[in-house]
Amino acid sequence: MSPLKPYEVFRPTLLAEADPDVDYLQAIQDFASQRIEAISKSIIYQMQRIDSVGVFEGEAPKLRSLWDEWCWYQHRYGSDCGSLSQSFEMSLNALIEGTVEELGQAEAVLLSTAIAEDQTDMPNRSDDEISAVVRDVITEAAGYRSMSRFEIY
């Protein structure tokens, strides 16, 4: 089996506004964008290494990984499928939360500061906000992936 290439993701949209006249704020924004990209790619890489469970076997038998299934689910089903949606959401959330929890305190505070729209309580660590941005980046990447090679004609 050939090694997988890192999956390309888009730069995250960060809600905090950096003052362009204050260099360190822009540096925090740049760091956070790059780090969120790297975390998202890492989670996609993990998903590529988890075997598919075969839930879409009848309609797309070539799906080989959780990443393939997540992308198929995003293209074909969205989030309105009851227990199917719950299963996929729980799987992705577990991967994201586990990765975010492993971040060091200083890094998590910097990311939280760059992400938080409401800066009143900053700097504080907010794993929920970091996880939400990572999830958005991963979901957007899945939405842009072409699934035509998996379709049955």
Tab-separated table of N, CA and C in Angstrom:
chain	number	residue	atom	x	y	z
A	1	MET	N	0.841	-1.165	0.000
A	1	MET	CA	0.000	0.000	0.000
A	1	MET	C	0.897	1.243	0.000
A	2	SER	N	0.628	2.175	-0.903
A	2	SER	CA	1.451	3.377	-0.982
A	2	SER	C	1.095	4.346	0.149
A	3	PRO	N	2.083	5.116	0.599
A	3	PRO	CA	1.803	6.058	1.687
A	3	PRO	C	0.826	7.140	1.217
A	4	LEU	N	-0.025	7.579	2.116
A	4	LEU	CA	-0.998	8.609	1.798
A	4	LEU	C	-0.343	9.979	1.866
A	5	LYS	N	-0.752	10.841	0.949
A	5	LYS	CA	-0.274	12.213	0.969
A	5	LYS	C	-1.143	13.010	1.930
A	6	PRO	N	-0.565	14.016	2.576
A	6	PRO	CA	-1.392	14.850	3.451
A	6	PRO	C	-2.512	15.508	2.643
A	7	TYR	N	-3.683	15.524	3.186
A	7	TYR	CA	-4.830	16.093	2.499
A	7	TYR	C	-4.809	17.605	2.651
A	8	GLU	N	-5.041	18.312	1.557
A	8	GLU	CA	-5.028	19.774	1.596
A	8	GLU	C	-6.286	20.297	2.267
A	9	VAL	N	-6.124	21.275	3.119
A	9	VAL	CA	-7.249	21.932	3.779
A	9	VAL	C	-7.125	23.434	3.541
A	10	PHE	N	-8.215	24.134	3.787
A	10	PHE	CA	-8.231	25.572	3.632
A	10	PHE	C	-7.886	26.245	4.950
A	11	ARG	N	-7.370	27.449	4.868
A	11	ARG	CA	-7.055	28.196	6.090
A	11	ARG	C	-8.333	28.447	6.860
A	12	PRO	N	-8.283	28.279	8.156
A	12	PRO	CA	-9.494	28.484	8.963
A	12	PRO	C	-9.880	29.952	9.049
A	13	THR	N	-11.165	30.176	9.246
A	13	THR	CA	-11.651	31.518	9.505
A	13	THR	C	-11.608	31.721	11.013
A	14	LEU	N	-10.816	32.670	11.440
A	14	LEU	CA	-10.691	32.951	12.862
A	14	LEU	C	-11.527	34.191	13.178
A	15	LEU	N	-12.306	34.118	14.240
A	15	LEU	CA	-13.247	35.184	14.554
A	15	LEU	C	-12.604	36.391	15.221
A	16	ALA	N	-11.547	36.165	15.971
A	16	ALA	CA	-10.897	37.293	16.641
A	16	ALA	C	-10.260	38.194	15.586
A	17	GLU	N	-10.362	39.486	15.794
A	17	GLU	CA	-9.788	40.426	14.846
A	17	GLU	C	-8.436	40.896	15.361
A	18	ALA	N	-7.424	40.703	14.545
A	18	ALA	CA	-6.085	41.163	14.918
A	18	ALA	C	-5.919	42.596	14.414
A	19	ASP	N	-5.387	43.421	15.253
A	19	ASP	CA	-5.097	44.794	14.876
A	19	ASP	C	-3.842	44.761	14.007
A	20	PRO	N	-3.954	45.154	12.726
A	20	PRO	CA	-2.784	45.067	11.844
A	20	PRO	C	-1.618	45.940	12.296
A	21	ASP	N	-1.889	46.916	13.182
A	21	ASP	CA	-0.820	47.779	13.674
A	21	ASP	C	-0.080	47.189	14.868
A	22	VAL	N	-0.593	46.088	15.398
A	22	VAL	CA	0.049	45.443	16.546
A	22	VAL	C	0.620	44.106	16.065
A	23	ASP	N	1.932	44.079	15.873
A	23	ASP	CA	2.593	42.925	15.261
A	23	ASP	C	2.327	41.612	15.975
A	24	TYR	N	2.368	41.614	17.306
A	24	TYR	CA	2.216	40.342	18.019
A	24	TYR	C	0.821	39.756	17.855
A	25	LEU	N	-0.208	40.605	17.694
A	25	LEU	CA	-1.562	40.073	17.474
A	25	LEU	C	-1.656	39.385	16.112
A	26	GLN	N	-1.062	39.983	15.108
A	26	GLN	CA	-1.046	39.366	13.788
A	26	GLN	C	-0.238	38.073	13.813
A	27	ALA	N	0.841	38.064	14.579
A	27	ALA	CA	1.664	36.851	14.703
A	27	ALA	C	0.854	35.729	15.360
A	28	ILE	N	0.052	36.064	16.365
A	28	ILE	CA	-0.801	35.054	17.011
A	28	ILE	C	-1.814	34.512	16.005
A	29	GLN	N	-2.429	35.397	15.213
A	29	GLN	CA	-3.394	34.963	14.187
A	29	GLN	C	-2.721	34.036	13.170
A	30	ASP	N	-1.533	34.416	12.711
A	30	ASP	CA	-0.820	33.597	11.729
A	30	ASP	C	-0.463	32.230	12.314
A	31	PHE	N	0.053	32.240	13.543
A	31	PHE	CA	0.383	30.983	14.220
A	31	PHE	C	-0.852	30.099	14.342
A	32	ALA	N	-1.965	30.687	14.784
A	32	ALA	CA	-3.198	29.916	14.990
A	32	ALA	C	-3.700	29.323	13.682
A	33	SER	N	-3.680	30.098	12.619
A	33	SER	CA	-4.134	29.580	11.315
A	33	SER	C	-3.299	28.383	10.878
A	34	GLN	N	-1.986	28.533	10.971
A	34	GLN	CA	-1.096	27.444	10.566
A	34	GLN	C	-1.277	26.215	11.454
A	35	ARG	N	-1.438	26.444	12.738
A	35	ARG	CA	-1.571	25.324	13.685
A	35	ARG	C	-2.899	24.596	13.507
A	36	ILE	N	-3.975	25.352	13.286
A	36	ILE	CA	-5.290	24.726	13.044
A	36	ILE	C	-5.237	23.900	11.760
A	37	GLU	N	-4.582	24.432	10.735
A	37	GLU	CA	-4.400	23.659	9.497
A	37	GLU	C	-3.678	22.345	9.786
A	38	ALA	N	-2.589	22.414	10.532
A	38	ALA	CA	-1.797	21.220	10.841
A	38	ALA	C	-2.603	20.219	11.667
A	39	ILE	N	-3.353	20.699	12.639
A	39	ILE	CA	-4.183	19.806	13.462
A	39	ILE	C	-5.240	19.136	12.589
A	40	SER	N	-5.866	19.903	11.715
A	40	SER	CA	-6.904	19.357	10.828
A	40	SER	C	-6.333	18.282	9.909
A	41	LYS	N	-5.166	18.561	9.329
A	41	LYS	CA	-4.515	17.577	8.469
A	41	LYS	C	-4.167	16.314	9.250
A	42	SER	N	-3.721	16.482	10.473
A	42	SER	CA	-3.380	15.341	11.316
A	42	SER	C	-4.605	14.459	11.583
A	43	ILE	N	-5.725	15.075	11.836
A	43	ILE	CA	-6.947	14.306	12.101
A	43	ILE	C	-7.419	13.611	10.834
A	44	ILE	N	-7.332	14.291	9.698
A	44	ILE	CA	-7.687	13.645	8.424
A	44	ILE	C	-6.761	12.449	8.191
A	45	TYR	N	-5.490	12.626	8.468
A	45	TYR	CA	-4.524	11.535	8.328
A	45	TYR	C	-4.921	10.349	9.209
A	46	GLN	N	-5.334	10.631	10.444
A	46	GLN	CA	-5.812	9.565	11.331
A	46	GLN	C	-7.041	8.882	10.729
A	47	MET	N	-7.947	9.671	10.192
A	47	MET	CA	-9.177	9.117	9.603
A	47	MET	C	-8.862	8.232	8.397
A	48	GLN	N	-7.822	8.612	7.643
A	48	GLN	CA	-7.414	7.824	6.483
A	48	GLN	C	-6.869	6.456	6.900
A	49	ARG	N	-6.437	6.326	8.120
A	49	ARG	CA	-5.847	5.076	8.612
A	49	ARG	C	-6.838	4.200	9.365
A	50	ILE	N	-8.044	4.681	9.548
A	50	ILE	CA	-9.084	3.881	10.208
A	50	ILE	C	-9.929	3.231	9.114
A	51	ASP	N	-10.001	1.911	9.146
A	51	ASP	CA	-10.766	1.189	8.126
A	51	ASP	C	-12.232	1.610	8.127
A	52	SER	N	-12.814	1.596	6.939
A	52	SER	CA	-14.241	1.917	6.826
A	52	SER	C	-15.050	0.837	7.540
A	53	VAL	N	-16.218	1.219	8.002
A	53	VAL	CA	-17.075	0.248	8.680
A	53	VAL	C	-18.054	-0.400	7.710
A	54	GLY	N	-18.085	0.080	6.465
A	54	GLY	CA	-18.918	-0.540	5.440
A	54	GLY	C	-20.371	-0.115	5.453
A	55	VAL	N	-20.672	0.983	6.120
A	55	VAL	CA	-22.063	1.423	6.213
A	55	VAL	C	-22.641	1.809	4.842
A	56	PHE	N	-21.786	2.202	3.910
A	56	PHE	CA	-22.244	2.599	2.576
A	56	PHE	C	-21.893	1.544	1.525
A	57	GLU	N	-21.656	0.319	1.949
A	57	GLU	CA	-21.194	-0.737	1.061
A	57	GLU	C	-22.097	-0.937	-0.159
A	58	GLY	N	-23.394	-0.815	0.025
A	58	GLY	CA	-24.319	-1.016	-1.088
A	58	GLY	C	-24.281	0.079	-2.136
A	59	GLU	N	-23.904	1.272	-1.732
A	59	GLU	CA	-23.896	2.378	-2.689
A	59	GLU	C	-22.496	2.840	-3.080
A	60	ALA	N	-21.503	2.520	-2.295
A	60	ALA	CA	-20.124	2.914	-2.596
A	60	ALA	C	-19.167	1.905	-1.979
A	61	PRO	N	-19.018	0.735	-2.598
A	61	PRO	CA	-18.209	-0.331	-1.999
A	61	PRO	C	-16.703	-0.052	-1.970
A	62	LYS	N	-16.233	0.972	-2.677
A	62	LYS	CA	-14.791	1.244	-2.718
A	62	LYS	C	-14.311	2.155	-1.593
A	63	LEU	N	-15.201	2.580	-0.715
A	63	LEU	CA	-14.779	3.422	0.405
A	63	LEU	C	-13.913	2.578	1.335
A	64	ARG	N	-12.666	3.015	1.578
A	64	ARG	CA	-11.741	2.188	2.338
A	64	ARG	C	-11.464	2.675	3.749
A	65	SER	N	-11.751	3.945	4.012
A	65	SER	CA	-11.366	4.498	5.309
A	65	SER	C	-12.496	5.339	5.909
A	66	LEU	N	-12.324	5.677	7.165
A	66	LEU	CA	-13.284	6.561	7.820
A	66	LEU	C	-13.327	7.906	7.100
A	67	TRP	N	-12.180	8.370	6.594
A	67	TRP	CA	-12.140	9.627	5.841
A	67	TRP	C	-12.994	9.517	4.581
A	68	ASP	N	-12.851	8.417	3.851
A	68	ASP	CA	-13.685	8.205	2.659
A	68	ASP	C	-15.165	8.232	3.034
A	69	GLU	N	-15.517	7.538	4.110
A	69	GLU	CA	-16.916	7.481	4.537
A	69	GLU	C	-17.417	8.844	5.009
A	70	TRP	N	-16.584	9.582	5.735
A	70	TRP	CA	-16.986	10.914	6.191
A	70	TRP	C	-17.261	11.830	4.994
A	71	CYS	N	-16.378	11.767	3.999
A	71	CYS	CA	-16.569	12.593	2.804
A	71	CYS	C	-17.838	12.179	2.056
A	72	TRP	N	-18.058	10.877	1.913
A	72	TRP	CA	-19.261	10.380	1.243
A	72	TRP	C	-20.516	10.845	1.991
A	73	TYR	N	-20.470	10.705	3.282
A	73	TYR	CA	-21.577	11.140	4.144
A	73	TYR	C	-21.841	12.636	3.967
A	74	GLN	N	-20.791	13.444	3.942
A	74	GLN	CA	-20.954	14.888	3.772
A	74	GLN	C	-21.566	15.224	2.411
A	75	HIS	N	-21.159	14.509	1.382
A	75	HIS	CA	-21.673	14.776	0.037
A	75	HIS	C	-23.101	14.286	-0.156
A	76	ARG	N	-23.414	13.158	0.441
A	76	ARG	CA	-24.701	12.524	0.146
A	76	ARG	C	-25.780	12.717	1.213
A	77	TYR	N	-25.382	12.922	2.439
A	77	TYR	CA	-26.368	12.882	3.518
A	77	TYR	C	-26.440	14.135	4.373
A	78	GLY	N	-25.344	14.821	4.589
A	78	GLY	CA	-25.379	15.981	5.481
A	78	GLY	C	-25.557	15.547	6.916
A	79	SER	N	-26.429	16.228	7.639
A	79	SER	CA	-26.564	15.913	9.062
A	79	SER	C	-27.991	15.576	9.464
A	80	ASP	N	-28.759	15.035	8.550
A	80	ASP	CA	-30.176	14.771	8.819
A	80	ASP	C	-30.524	13.288	8.791
A	81	CYS	N	-29.629	12.445	9.260
A	81	CYS	CA	-29.841	11.011	9.114
A	81	CYS	C	-29.886	10.254	10.432
A	82	GLY	N	-30.426	10.831	11.447
A	82	GLY	CA	-30.626	10.142	12.719
A	82	GLY	C	-29.396	9.487	13.280
A	83	SER	N	-29.485	8.162	13.478
A	83	SER	CA	-28.388	7.433	14.126
A	83	SER	C	-27.128	7.397	13.260
A	84	LEU	N	-27.277	7.433	11.947
A	84	LEU	CA	-26.109	7.489	11.067
A	84	LEU	C	-25.343	8.783	11.335
A	85	SER	N	-26.051	9.894	11.383
A	85	SER	CA	-25.418	11.180	11.672
A	85	SER	C	-24.745	11.161	13.034
A	86	GLN	N	-25.436	10.626	14.017
A	86	GLN	CA	-24.882	10.564	15.376
A	86	GLN	C	-23.576	9.779	15.403
A	87	SER	N	-23.548	8.650	14.710
A	87	SER	CA	-22.346	7.813	14.692
A	87	SER	C	-21.164	8.539	14.064
A	88	PHE	N	-21.403	9.163	12.920
A	88	PHE	CA	-20.315	9.885	12.262
A	88	PHE	C	-19.861	11.084	13.085
A	89	GLU	N	-20.809	11.820	13.625
A	89	GLU	CA	-20.465	12.993	14.431
A	89	GLU	C	-19.659	12.578	15.666
A	90	MET	N	-20.082	11.512	16.316
A	90	MET	CA	-19.369	11.046	17.512
A	90	MET	C	-17.951	10.598	17.179
A	91	SER	N	-17.787	9.915	16.057
A	91	SER	CA	-16.450	9.454	15.652
A	91	SER	C	-15.520	10.634	15.397
A	92	LEU	N	-15.994	11.598	14.619
A	92	LEU	CA	-15.161	12.755	14.311
A	92	LEU	C	-14.883	13.571	15.566
A	93	ASN	N	-15.917	13.807	16.360
A	93	ASN	CA	-15.733	14.600	17.577
A	93	ASN	C	-14.726	13.957	18.530
A	94	ALA	N	-14.751	12.634	18.638
A	94	ALA	CA	-13.803	11.939	19.518
A	94	ALA	C	-12.364	12.154	19.050
A	95	LEU	N	-12.134	12.076	17.751
A	95	LEU	CA	-10.787	12.304	17.222
A	95	LEU	C	-10.338	13.744	17.473
A	96	ILE	N	-11.225	14.680	17.207
A	96	ILE	CA	-10.875	16.096	17.388
A	96	ILE	C	-10.628	16.400	18.862
A	97	GLU	N	-11.553	16.002	19.719
A	97	GLU	CA	-11.421	16.299	21.143
A	97	GLU	C	-10.161	15.676	21.738
A	98	GLY	N	-9.861	14.443	21.338
A	98	GLY	CA	-8.649	13.789	21.830
A	98	GLY	C	-7.390	14.538	21.423
A	99	THR	N	-7.363	15.018	20.193
A	99	THR	CA	-6.204	15.758	19.701
A	99	THR	C	-6.080	17.110	20.398
A	100	VAL	N	-7.202	17.813	20.540
A	100	VAL	CA	-7.180	19.142	21.166
A	100	VAL	C	-6.807	19.042	22.645
A	101	GLU	N	-7.291	18.021	23.317
A	101	GLU	CA	-6.959	17.849	24.741
A	101	GLU	C	-5.461	17.653	24.958
A	102	GLU	N	-4.766	17.101	23.975
A	102	GLU	CA	-3.331	16.851	24.086
A	102	GLU	C	-2.481	18.106	23.896
A	103	LEU	N	-3.091	19.206	23.434
A	103	LEU	CA	-2.334	20.437	23.232
A	103	LEU	C	-1.824	20.959	24.567
A	104	GLY	N	-0.640	21.514	24.550
A	104	GLY	CA	-0.111	22.136	25.748
A	104	GLY	C	-0.930	23.374	26.111
A	105	GLN	N	-0.862	23.756	27.367
A	105	GLN	CA	-1.654	24.888	27.857
A	105	GLN	C	-1.344	26.186	27.101
A	106	ALA	N	-0.079	26.502	26.920
A	106	ALA	CA	0.296	27.759	26.255
A	106	ALA	C	-0.210	27.792	24.810
A	107	GLU	N	-0.034	26.690	24.110
A	107	GLU	CA	-0.491	26.622	22.722
A	107	GLU	C	-2.014	26.743	22.648
A	108	ALA	N	-2.715	26.046	23.521
A	108	ALA	CA	-4.179	26.093	23.521
A	108	ALA	C	-4.687	27.498	23.850
A	109	VAL	N	-4.024	28.187	24.744
A	109	VAL	CA	-4.428	29.564	25.076
A	109	VAL	C	-4.217	30.483	23.872
A	110	LEU	N	-3.081	30.335	23.189
A	110	LEU	CA	-2.845	31.150	21.991
A	110	LEU	C	-3.896	30.878	20.916
A	111	LEU	N	-4.200	29.611	20.685
A	111	LEU	CA	-5.223	29.265	19.695
A	111	LEU	C	-6.581	29.819	20.107
A	112	SER	N	-6.928	29.660	21.361
A	112	SER	CA	-8.212	30.152	21.866
A	112	SER	C	-8.313	31.665	21.714
A	113	THR	N	-7.223	32.350	21.998
A	113	THR	CA	-7.205	33.804	21.875
A	113	THR	C	-7.421	34.234	20.429
A	114	ALA	N	-6.823	33.529	19.502
A	114	ALA	CA	-6.970	33.865	18.081
A	114	ALA	C	-8.349	33.522	17.548
A	115	ILE	N	-9.005	32.554	18.148
A	115	ILE	CA	-10.291	32.068	17.658
A	115	ILE	C	-11.470	32.829	18.254
A	116	ALA	N	-11.382	33.162	19.535
A	116	ALA	CA	-12.533	33.688	20.281
A	116	ALA	C	-13.030	35.020	19.727
A	117	GLU	N	-14.318	35.058	19.440
A	117	GLU	CA	-14.939	36.300	18.982
A	117	GLU	C	-15.080	37.271	20.154
A	118	ASP	N	-15.444	36.729	21.298
A	118	ASP	CA	-15.583	37.539	22.502
A	118	ASP	C	-14.273	37.481	23.274
A	119	GLN	N	-13.543	38.552	23.256
A	119	GLN	CA	-12.213	38.591	23.858
A	119	GLN	C	-12.214	38.989	25.338
A	120	THR	N	-13.400	39.160	25.943
A	120	THR	CA	-13.459	39.617	27.329
A	120	THR	C	-12.795	38.656	28.296
A	121	ASP	N	-12.942	37.374	28.099
A	121	ASP	CA	-12.380	36.392	29.019
A	121	ASP	C	-11.019	35.862	28.581
A	122	MET	N	-10.412	36.486	27.602
A	122	MET	CA	-9.143	36.009	27.106
A	122	MET	C	-8.016	36.639	27.906
A	123	PRO	N	-6.888	35.967	28.079
A	123	PRO	CA	-6.577	34.673	27.487
A	123	PRO	C	-6.985	33.513	28.397
A	124	ASN	N	-7.792	32.669	27.896
A	124	ASN	CA	-8.199	31.425	28.551
A	124	ASN	C	-8.207	30.312	27.525
A	125	ARG	N	-8.051	29.115	27.987
A	125	ARG	CA	-8.109	27.942	27.109
A	125	ARG	C	-9.568	27.609	26.842
A	126	SER	N	-9.889	27.376	25.565
A	126	SER	CA	-11.240	26.970	25.196
A	126	SER	C	-11.166	25.830	24.183
A	127	ASP	N	-11.101	24.608	24.701
A	127	ASP	CA	-11.027	23.433	23.827
A	127	ASP	C	-12.239	23.334	22.920
A	128	ASP	N	-13.402	23.753	23.401
A	128	ASP	CA	-14.619	23.697	22.580
A	128	ASP	C	-14.498	24.584	21.342
A	129	GLU	N	-13.974	25.788	21.526
A	129	GLU	CA	-13.834	26.689	20.384
A	129	GLU	C	-12.768	26.195	19.411
A	130	ILE	N	-11.676	25.678	19.928
A	130	ILE	CA	-10.636	25.125	19.054
A	130	ILE	C	-11.220	23.950	18.268
A	131	SER	N	-11.926	23.064	18.956
A	131	SER	CA	-12.525	21.894	18.306
A	131	SER	C	-13.518	22.303	17.217
A	132	ALA	N	-14.301	23.328	17.469
A	132	ALA	CA	-15.296	23.783	16.485
A	132	ALA	C	-14.629	24.280	15.210
A	133	VAL	N	-13.525	25.020	15.340
A	133	VAL	CA	-12.829	25.523	14.160
A	133	VAL	C	-12.174	24.370	13.396
A	134	VAL	N	-11.548	23.448	14.110
A	134	VAL	CA	-10.934	22.282	13.467
A	134	VAL	C	-12.002	21.486	12.720
A	135	ARG	N	-13.138	21.290	13.357
A	135	ARG	CA	-14.246	20.550	12.734
A	135	ARG	C	-14.707	21.238	11.448
A	136	ASP	N	-14.815	22.563	11.484
A	136	ASP	CA	-15.219	23.313	10.286
A	136	ASP	C	-14.225	23.123	9.144
A	137	VAL	N	-12.933	23.145	9.467
A	137	VAL	CA	-11.908	22.974	8.441
A	137	VAL	C	-11.997	21.566	7.828
A	138	ILE	N	-12.167	20.563	8.670
A	138	ILE	CA	-12.261	19.181	8.189
A	138	ILE	C	-13.524	18.984	7.350
A	139	THR	N	-14.635	19.527	7.800
A	139	THR	CA	-15.892	19.386	7.064
A	139	THR	C	-15.816	20.102	5.725
A	140	GLU	N	-15.190	21.277	5.695
A	140	GLU	CA	-15.029	22.001	4.437
A	140	GLU	C	-14.149	21.208	3.470
A	141	ALA	N	-13.073	20.622	3.980
A	141	ALA	CA	-12.187	19.810	3.130
A	141	ALA	C	-12.949	18.621	2.554
A	142	ALA	N	-13.783	17.987	3.366
A	142	ALA	CA	-14.586	16.853	2.882
A	142	ALA	C	-15.548	17.295	1.794
A	143	GLY	N	-16.115	18.473	1.952
A	143	GLY	CA	-17.062	18.987	0.971
A	143	GLY	C	-16.435	19.272	-0.377
A	144	TYR	N	-15.156	19.618	-0.383
A	144	TYR	CA	-14.469	19.927	-1.636
A	144	TYR	C	-13.863	18.698	-2.309
A	145	ARG	N	-13.839	17.599	-1.619
A	145	ARG	CA	-13.249	16.390	-2.188
A	145	ARG	C	-14.173	15.802	-3.244
A	146	SER	N	-13.606	15.424	-4.362
A	146	SER	CA	-14.384	14.767	-5.410
A	146	SER	C	-14.631	13.312	-5.016
A	147	MET	N	-15.885	12.906	-5.078
A	147	MET	CA	-16.239	11.539	-4.706
A	147	MET	C	-16.610	10.692	-5.926
A	148	SER	N	-16.363	11.220	-7.119
A	148	SER	CA	-16.795	10.537	-8.341
A	148	SER	C	-16.171	9.147	-8.504
A	149	ARG	N	-14.961	8.948	-8.042
A	149	ARG	CA	-14.316	7.628	-8.208
A	149	ARG	C	-15.004	6.542	-7.374
A	150	PHE	N	-15.807	6.930	-6.397
A	150	PHE	CA	-16.494	5.964	-5.558
A	150	PHE	C	-17.911	5.652	-6.035
A	151	GLU	N	-18.407	6.440	-6.987
A	151	GLU	CA	-19.787	6.256	-7.427
A	151	GLU	C	-19.933	5.012	-8.286
A	152	ILE	N	-21.069	4.362	-8.143
A	152	ILE	CA	-21.386	3.191	-8.955
A	152	ILE	C	-22.294	3.660	-10.081
A	153	TYR	N	-21.921	3.308	-11.292
A	153	TYR	CA	-22.754	3.713	-12.448
A	153	TYR	C	-23.573	2.566	-12.949
